[in-house]
Backbone as a chain_set.jsonl record, in Angstrom:
{"seq": "RSGKAWPILQILLVVFMAAVSWATEFSVWGIFDGQVLPLLITTGVGVLFLVLGNYMPQIKQNYTLGAKTPWALHDEHNWQRTQRMGGIVFMAMGGLFLLGGPLSAVLGSTIINLALPALVLLGVAWLYLYSYLVFIGKMK", "coords": {"N": [[0.805, -1.207, 0.0], [2.111, 1.156, 0.256], [3.342, 1.932, -2.013], [6.12, 3.019, -3.878], [7.612, 3.891, -1.756], [8.218, 2.207, 0.511], [10.012, 0.026, -0.428], [12.178, 1.606, -1.34], [12.903, 3.007, 0.975], [13.691, 0.844, 2.585], [15.985, -0.083, 1.206], [17.64, 2.209, 1.345], [17.955, 2.444, 4.141], [19.363, 0.071, 4.747], [21.719, 0.47, 3.26], [22.624, 2.831, 4.493], [23.026, 1.968, 7.174], [25.003, 0.042, 6.762], [27.022, 1.696, 5.785], [27.504, 3.32, 8.028], [28.438, 1.365, 9.784], [30.819, 0.51, 8.482], [32.13, 2.973, 8.457], [32.597, 3.457, 11.165], [34.388, 1.397, 11.69], [36.509, 2.174, 10.001], [37.168, 4.529, 11.286], [38.14, 3.557, 13.716], [40.386, 2.199, 12.807], [41.914, 4.317, 12.08], [41.699, 5.482, 9.591], [39.727, 7.37, 9.032], [39.413, 10.658, 10.35], [38.376, 12.285, 13.423], [36.389, 14.067, 12.632], [35.093, 13.237, 10.34], [33.258, 11.105, 10.675], [30.937, 12.148, 12.185], [30.076, 13.949, 10.215], [29.439, 12.246, 8.064], [27.339, 10.771, 9.225], [25.358, 12.727, 9.894], [24.877, 13.708, 7.335], [23.935, 11.378, 6.05], [21.588, 10.827, 7.561], [20.202, 13.151, 6.954], [19.778, 12.79, 4.19], [18.147, 10.518, 4.294], [15.887, 11.587, 5.617], [15.127, 13.482, 3.671], [14.442, 11.837, 1.476], [12.382, 10.264, 2.604], [10.589, 12.324, 3.246], [9.98, 13.166, 0.688], [8.493, 11.016, -0.315], [6.406, 10.726, 1.504], [3.808, 12.053, 1.082], [2.649, 10.294, -0.733], [2.065, 7.965, 0.55], [-0.204, 5.505, 1.445], [-2.972, 4.992, 3.733], [-1.977, 3.209, 6.54], [-0.592, 0.924, 9.012], [2.137, 0.815, 9.29], [4.02, 2.553, 7.958], [4.681, 6.013, 7.825], [3.176, 9.033, 9.236], [1.646, 8.138, 11.938], [-0.755, 9.031, 13.587], [-3.426, 8.815, 16.019], [-5.679, 10.118, 15.026], [-5.189, 10.435, 12.337], [-5.127, 7.804, 11.488], [-7.742, 7.189, 11.842], [-9.239, 8.667, 10.007], [-9.416, 9.16, 6.532], [-9.075, 11.598, 5.122], [-7.753, 13.172, 7.051], [-5.447, 11.623, 7.265], [-4.257, 11.994, 4.713], [-3.776, 14.78, 4.73], [-2.075, 14.969, 6.954], [0.123, 13.408, 6.126], [0.967, 14.907, 3.944], [1.757, 17.305, 5.201], [3.691, 16.133, 6.799], [5.552, 15.39, 4.849], [6.536, 17.918, 4.107], [7.628, 18.77, 6.561], [9.557, 16.75, 7.056], [11.201, 17.072, 4.831], [12.226, 19.62, 5.361], [13.56, 19.09, 7.793], [15.452, 17.281, 6.83], [16.967, 18.916, 5.106], [18.039, 20.688, 7.008], [19.551, 18.896, 8.511], [21.444, 18.207, 6.582], [22.784, 20.635, 6.433], [23.729, 20.679, 9.006], [25.966, 18.998, 9.288], [28.319, 20.259, 7.975], [28.176, 22.608, 9.517], [28.827, 21.733, 12.037], [31.554, 21.673, 12.138], [32.135, 24.342, 12.283], [30.549, 25.499, 14.377], [30.888, 23.705, 16.402], [30.663, 20.38, 17.588], [29.119, 19.746, 19.802], [27.01, 21.598, 20.079], [25.586, 21.123, 17.704], [24.969, 18.427, 18.094], [23.118, 18.641, 20.113], [21.214, 20.309, 18.994], [20.153, 19.077, 16.646], [18.706, 16.636, 17.449], [16.762, 17.973, 19.001], [15.531, 19.432, 17.023], [14.314, 17.371, 15.534], [12.499, 16.388, 17.45], [10.863, 18.681, 17.763], [9.831, 18.893, 15.148], [8.361, 16.484, 14.898], [6.571, 16.819, 17.011], [5.155, 19.068, 16.086], [3.949, 17.915, 13.834], [2.279, 15.994, 15.011], [0.588, 17.693, 16.514], [-0.516, 19.148, 14.389], [-1.982, 17.152, 13.059], [-3.917, 16.656, 14.998], [-5.171, 19.184, 15.057], [-6.277, 19.258, 12.501], [-8.092, 17.206, 12.836], [-9.907, 18.24, 14.788], [-10.931, 20.27, 13.35], [-9.786, 22.794, 13.121], [-7.821, 23.341, 11.263], [-8.565, 23.854, 8.2]], "CA": [[0.0, 0.0, 0.0], [2.963, 2.338, 0.348], [3.92, 2.245, -3.315], [7.58, 2.942, -3.992], [8.278, 4.404, -0.556], [8.742, 1.171, 1.385], [11.24, -0.602, -0.928], [13.275, 2.585, -1.394], [13.334, 3.247, 2.346], [14.423, -0.343, 3.038], [17.311, -0.083, 0.581], [18.424, 3.305, 1.914], [18.313, 2.13, 5.525], [20.414, -0.947, 4.741], [22.956, 1.107, 2.789], [23.058, 3.758, 5.529], [23.56, 1.231, 8.318], [26.281, -0.55, 6.342], [28.004, 2.791, 5.704], [27.861, 3.699, 9.399], [29.249, 0.28, 10.326], [32.144, 0.604, 7.888], [32.761, 4.231, 8.863], [33.129, 3.302, 12.518], [35.595, 0.569, 11.576], [37.567, 3.021, 9.426], [37.565, 5.471, 12.323], [38.959, 2.82, 14.675], [41.658, 1.889, 12.16], [42.645, 5.555, 11.84], [41.547, 5.953, 8.213], [38.959, 8.608, 9.168], [39.675, 11.405, 11.569], [37.197, 12.425, 14.263], [35.377, 14.948, 12.043], [34.44, 12.628, 9.179], [32.14, 10.258, 11.082], [29.713, 12.938, 12.398], [29.647, 14.516, 8.933], [28.779, 11.176, 7.321], [26.077, 10.389, 9.867], [24.359, 13.78, 9.709], [24.53, 13.747, 5.915], [23.108, 10.205, 5.771], [20.267, 11.032, 8.157], [19.563, 14.187, 6.151], [19.309, 12.187, 2.933], [17.007, 9.661, 4.634], [14.739, 12.467, 5.853], [14.698, 14.058, 2.395], [13.772, 10.801, 0.676], [11.113, 9.941, 3.252], [9.714, 13.475, 3.068], [9.536, 13.19, -0.7], [7.516, 9.959, -0.549], [5.329, 10.699, 2.496], [2.462, 12.348, 0.579], [2.144, 9.197, -1.556], [1.825, 6.791, 1.386], [-1.603, 5.237, 1.746], [-3.261, 4.75, 5.134], [-1.508, 1.904, 6.999], [-0.073, 0.93, 10.371], [3.569, 0.562, 9.262], [4.855, 3.637, 7.452], [4.035, 7.313, 7.787], [2.846, 9.668, 10.509], [0.494, 7.349, 12.362], [-1.452, 9.536, 14.762], [-4.739, 8.164, 16.129], [-6.659, 10.832, 14.21], [-4.891, 10.151, 10.927], [-5.529, 6.427, 11.219], [-9.201, 7.131, 11.913], [-9.884, 9.386, 8.911], [-8.591, 9.202, 5.32], [-8.731, 12.999, 4.83], [-6.727, 13.553, 8.017], [-4.227, 10.908, 6.88], [-3.651, 12.663, 3.559], [-3.269, 16.088, 5.149], [-0.948, 14.76, 7.863], [1.266, 12.934, 5.35], [1.451, 16.036, 3.147], [2.52, 18.159, 6.117], [4.871, 15.359, 7.178], [6.523, 15.521, 3.764], [7.165, 19.239, 4.221], [8.437, 18.791, 7.789], [10.714, 15.871, 6.899], [12.122, 17.695, 3.864], [12.903, 20.706, 6.084], [14.517, 18.485, 8.724], [16.546, 16.726, 6.035], [17.826, 20.024, 4.68], [18.785, 21.188, 8.168], [20.563, 17.89, 8.835], [22.54, 18.349, 5.615], [23.557, 21.804, 6.851], [24.307, 20.428, 10.322], [27.295, 18.389, 9.182], [29.353, 21.29, 7.829], [28.121, 23.576, 10.614], [29.452, 21.186, 13.247], [32.968, 22.062, 12.122], [32.213, 25.764, 12.621], [29.925, 25.782, 15.674], [31.254, 22.688, 17.38], [29.763, 19.239, 17.488], [28.214, 19.684, 20.944], [25.812, 22.388, 19.759], [24.849, 20.405, 16.664], [24.448, 17.189, 18.688], [21.94, 18.995, 20.9], [20.217, 20.991, 18.159], [19.491, 18.197, 15.681], [17.61, 15.87, 18.07], [15.694, 18.903, 19.372], [14.836, 19.723, 15.77], [13.459, 16.224, 15.212], [11.395, 16.39, 18.409], [9.953, 19.771, 17.417], [9.151, 18.546, 13.908], [7.381, 15.431, 15.16], [5.532, 17.418, 17.857], [4.317, 19.88, 15.211], [3.168, 17.012, 12.996], [1.248, 15.42, 15.872], [-0.358, 18.77, 16.782], [-1.203, 19.449, 13.133], [-2.968, 16.109, 12.831], [-5.017, 16.906, 15.926], [-5.892, 20.376, 14.616], [-7.096, 18.859, 11.355], [-9.162, 16.365, 13.39], [-10.944, 19.044, 15.445], [-11.467, 21.206, 12.376], [-9.129, 24.101, 13.163], [-7.054, 23.482, 10.026], [-9.509, 23.451, 7.129]], "C": [[0.841, 1.262, 0.0], [3.607, 2.698, -0.975], [5.42, 2.057, -3.316], [8.297, 3.262, -2.693], [8.927, 3.299, 0.271], [9.989, 0.496, 0.835], [12.43, 0.365, -0.974], [13.803, 2.856, 0.006], [14.111, 2.062, 2.903], [15.847, -0.347, 2.486], [18.192, 1.005, 1.191], [18.838, 3.028, 3.354], [19.426, 1.09, 5.6], [21.752, -0.342, 4.316], [23.504, 2.054, 3.851], [23.677, 3.028, 6.713], [24.88, 0.538, 7.982], [27.368, 0.522, 6.283], [28.442, 3.229, 7.097], [28.747, 2.626, 10.028], [30.683, 0.346, 9.789], [32.861, 1.877, 8.329], [33.313, 4.139, 10.279], [34.379, 2.429, 12.516], [36.769, 1.383, 11.03], [38.069, 4.027, 10.453], [38.465, 4.8, 13.351], [40.337, 2.532, 14.087], [42.488, 3.134, 11.852], [42.548, 6.073, 10.416], [40.763, 7.259, 8.183], [39.427, 9.335, 10.404], [38.354, 11.605, 12.312], [36.093, 13.27, 13.669], [34.577, 14.288, 10.924], [33.197, 11.841, 9.585], [30.871, 11.07, 11.38], [29.18, 13.56, 11.103], [28.911, 13.472, 8.105], [27.421, 10.819, 7.914], [25.023, 11.473, 9.665], [23.945, 13.898, 8.248], [23.626, 12.571, 5.551], [21.703, 10.339, 6.336], [19.505, 12.11, 7.386], [19.01, 13.649, 4.843], [18.104, 11.285, 3.206], [15.748, 10.494, 4.884], [14.228, 13.072, 4.549], [13.937, 13.043, 1.547], [12.417, 10.45, 1.29], [10.118, 11.094, 3.101], [9.174, 13.574, 1.656], [8.415, 12.177, -0.942], [6.337, 9.964, 0.42], [3.956, 11.045, 1.935], [1.848, 11.218, -0.246], [1.758, 7.966, -0.741], [0.333, 6.683, 1.69], [-1.752, 4.912, 3.236], [-2.868, 3.327, 5.523], [-0.965, 2.044, 8.412], [1.448, 0.768, 10.433], [4.402, 1.798, 8.958], [4.057, 4.925, 7.417], [3.825, 7.878, 9.18], [1.537, 9.063, 11.001], [-0.089, 7.888, 13.659], [-2.809, 8.844, 14.846], [-5.776, 8.806, 15.203], [-6.43, 10.575, 12.734], [-5.289, 8.727, 10.568], [-7.051, 6.279, 11.19], [-9.872, 7.684, 10.656], [-8.939, 9.509, 7.718], [-8.163, 10.634, 4.975], [-7.621, 13.487, 5.76], [-5.399, 12.883, 7.677], [-3.511, 11.636, 5.741], [-3.057, 14.007, 3.945], [-2.031, 15.945, 6.039], [0.288, 14.299, 7.093], [1.844, 14.052, 4.488], [2.271, 16.988, 4.012], [3.782, 17.442, 6.579], [5.945, 15.408, 6.109], [7.264, 16.838, 3.838], [8.11, 19.277, 5.419], [9.696, 17.938, 7.623], [11.702, 16.423, 5.875], [12.901, 18.832, 4.539], [13.937, 20.15, 7.059], [15.702, 17.898, 7.976], [17.502, 17.797, 5.564], [18.648, 20.575, 5.829], [19.832, 20.185, 8.641], [21.738, 17.976, 7.866], [23.396, 19.572, 5.934], [24.282, 21.565, 8.17], [25.69, 19.82, 10.279], [28.397, 19.421, 9.008], [29.35, 22.316, 8.957], [28.772, 23.058, 11.884], [30.936, 21.523, 13.3], [33.138, 23.513, 12.569], [31.724, 26.015, 14.05], [30.367, 24.833, 16.774], [30.209, 21.581, 17.396], [28.779, 19.169, 18.651], [26.917, 20.425, 20.653], [24.957, 21.652, 18.735], [24.244, 19.132, 17.222], [23.249, 17.445, 19.594], [20.826, 19.563, 20.025], [19.475, 20.031, 17.235], [18.435, 17.287, 16.31], [16.448, 16.766, 18.525], [14.872, 19.278, 18.148], [13.88, 18.593, 15.396], [12.262, 16.179, 16.165], [10.384, 17.49, 18.109], [9.165, 19.467, 16.147], [8.068, 17.509, 14.116], [6.248, 15.973, 16.039], [4.594, 18.279, 17.015], [3.422, 18.987, 14.346], [2.017, 16.382, 13.786], [0.162, 16.458, 16.166], [-1.166, 19.114, 15.531], [-2.289, 18.412, 12.851], [-4.169, 16.287, 13.756], [-5.84, 18.12, 15.502], [-6.752, 20.099, 13.385], [-8.299, 18.051, 11.854], [-10.282, 17.211, 13.997], [-11.491, 20.126, 14.526], [-10.863, 22.583, 12.385], [-8.324, 24.377, 11.899], [-7.922, 22.965, 8.889], [-8.769, 23.137, 5.857]], "O": [[0.311, 2.346, -0.24], [4.348, 3.678, -1.052], [5.932, 1.055, -2.814], [9.475, 2.936, -2.542], [10.076, 3.441, 0.69], [10.971, 0.39, 1.57], [13.559, -0.025, -0.678], [15.015, 2.929, 0.208], [15.092, 2.253, 3.622], [16.802, -0.588, 3.224], [19.353, 0.757, 1.517], [19.961, 3.348, 3.744], [20.333, 1.21, 6.423], [22.785, -0.605, 4.931], [24.711, 2.085, 4.089], [24.735, 3.424, 7.203], [25.773, 0.459, 8.826], [28.505, 0.279, 6.688], [29.625, 3.482, 7.323], [29.705, 2.948, 10.731], [31.643, 0.249, 10.553], [34.072, 1.859, 8.55], [34.38, 4.682, 10.565], [35.324, 2.693, 13.259], [37.886, 1.29, 11.538], [39.259, 4.342, 10.487], [39.441, 5.395, 13.809], [41.343, 2.611, 14.793], [43.634, 3.025, 11.414], [43.252, 7.019, 10.064], [41.084, 8.158, 7.406], [39.796, 8.709, 11.398], [37.315, 11.13, 11.853], [34.959, 13.209, 14.144], [33.483, 14.749, 10.6], [32.179, 11.909, 8.896], [29.807, 10.716, 10.872], [27.968, 13.68, 10.922], [27.877, 13.77, 7.507], [26.461, 10.59, 7.179], [23.891, 11.158, 9.297], [22.779, 14.163, 7.956], [22.651, 12.748, 4.821], [20.73, 10.001, 5.662], [18.296, 11.993, 7.188], [17.906, 14.008, 4.433], [17.144, 11.286, 2.435], [14.667, 10.143, 4.412], [13.017, 13.163, 4.345], [12.901, 13.367, 0.968], [11.418, 10.351, 0.577], [8.934, 10.863, 2.855], [8.043, 14.013, 1.446], [7.485, 12.457, -1.698], [5.352, 9.266, 0.177], [2.991, 10.369, 2.29], [0.633, 11.195, -0.437], [1.183, 7.023, -1.284], [-0.301, 7.641, 2.132], [-0.772, 4.597, 3.911], [-3.346, 2.359, 4.933], [-0.886, 3.15, 8.947], [1.999, 0.599, 11.522], [5.394, 2.057, 9.64], [2.891, 4.929, 7.023], [4.238, 7.284, 10.176], [0.458, 9.43, 10.537], [0.065, 7.273, 14.714], [-3.296, 8.334, 13.837], [-6.644, 8.12, 14.662], [-7.386, 10.504, 11.961], [-5.743, 8.476, 9.452], [-7.579, 5.348, 10.582], [-10.951, 7.227, 10.278], [-7.789, 9.918, 7.877], [-7.02, 10.86, 4.58], [-6.671, 14.134, 5.32], [-4.343, 13.505, 7.789], [-2.303, 11.864, 5.804], [-1.947, 14.337, 3.527], [-1.065, 16.696, 5.903], [1.394, 14.757, 7.381], [3.06, 14.143, 4.315], [3.349, 17.427, 3.61], [4.829, 18.07, 6.735], [7.132, 15.462, 6.431], [8.481, 16.881, 3.654], [9.242, 19.751, 5.317], [10.784, 18.362, 8.011], [12.912, 16.26, 6.034], [14.1, 18.983, 4.31], [15.052, 20.663, 7.149], [16.839, 18.004, 8.436], [18.718, 17.611, 5.615], [19.824, 20.897, 5.655], [20.892, 20.583, 9.123], [22.892, 17.837, 8.27], [24.609, 19.546, 5.725], [25.323, 22.169, 8.43], [26.513, 20.099, 11.152], [29.327, 19.461, 9.813], [30.404, 22.84, 9.319], [29.22, 23.843, 12.719], [31.51, 21.646, 14.382], [34.156, 23.872, 13.162], [32.409, 26.667, 14.838], [30.226, 25.143, 17.957], [29.015, 21.835, 17.234], [27.705, 18.587, 18.505], [25.835, 19.92, 20.954], [23.738, 21.568, 18.886], [23.119, 18.78, 16.867], [22.444, 16.541, 19.815], [19.645, 19.33, 20.28], [18.264, 20.17, 17.062], [17.345, 17.169, 15.75], [15.287, 16.365, 18.445], [13.652, 19.424, 18.234], [12.749, 18.851, 14.984], [11.133, 15.955, 15.728], [9.178, 17.261, 18.192], [7.968, 19.748, 16.075], [6.972, 17.637, 13.571], [5.087, 15.621, 15.831], [3.378, 18.235, 17.201], [2.245, 19.296, 14.157], [0.906, 16.257, 13.272], [-1.029, 16.16, 16.084], [-2.372, 19.345, 15.616], [-3.396, 18.767, 12.447], [-5.31, 16.09, 13.339], [-7.068, 18.092, 15.576], [-7.842, 20.656, 13.252], [-9.405, 18.208, 11.337], [-11.461, 16.947, 13.761], [-12.429, 20.831, 14.898], [-11.38, 23.476, 11.714], [-8.165, 25.533, 11.509], [-7.994, 21.759, 8.656], [-9.389, 22.784, 4.854]]}, "num_chains": 1, "name": "protein.A"}
């Protein structure tokens, strides 16, 4: 029911996890310095968010993939609106993650390591609130 989104996401997750595994090994062996691994991880997560955000509006109502709020699972219209907003939110988070890698060299990795998870929490909280607002009729 998810169309192309599920197979593409599976492939990207496997490739990303393999890349992280190899990157940590390379870091231990001294091939990568300490700055390369955070850059690779933030870039990989950013690409995953961008791809998922691109495919979210196409995801049909299901219990596996997408923004599964109780209100979105209850109503098809709410599901479509929530997934469309989720696509926008995930694309924005992906773009900020892609910027976070190079910014960590400038601002320091501690700030970026605190800011990026906070960004994800804010994005998901907004998506949950948006789905509720569509449910109660505040967002027409």
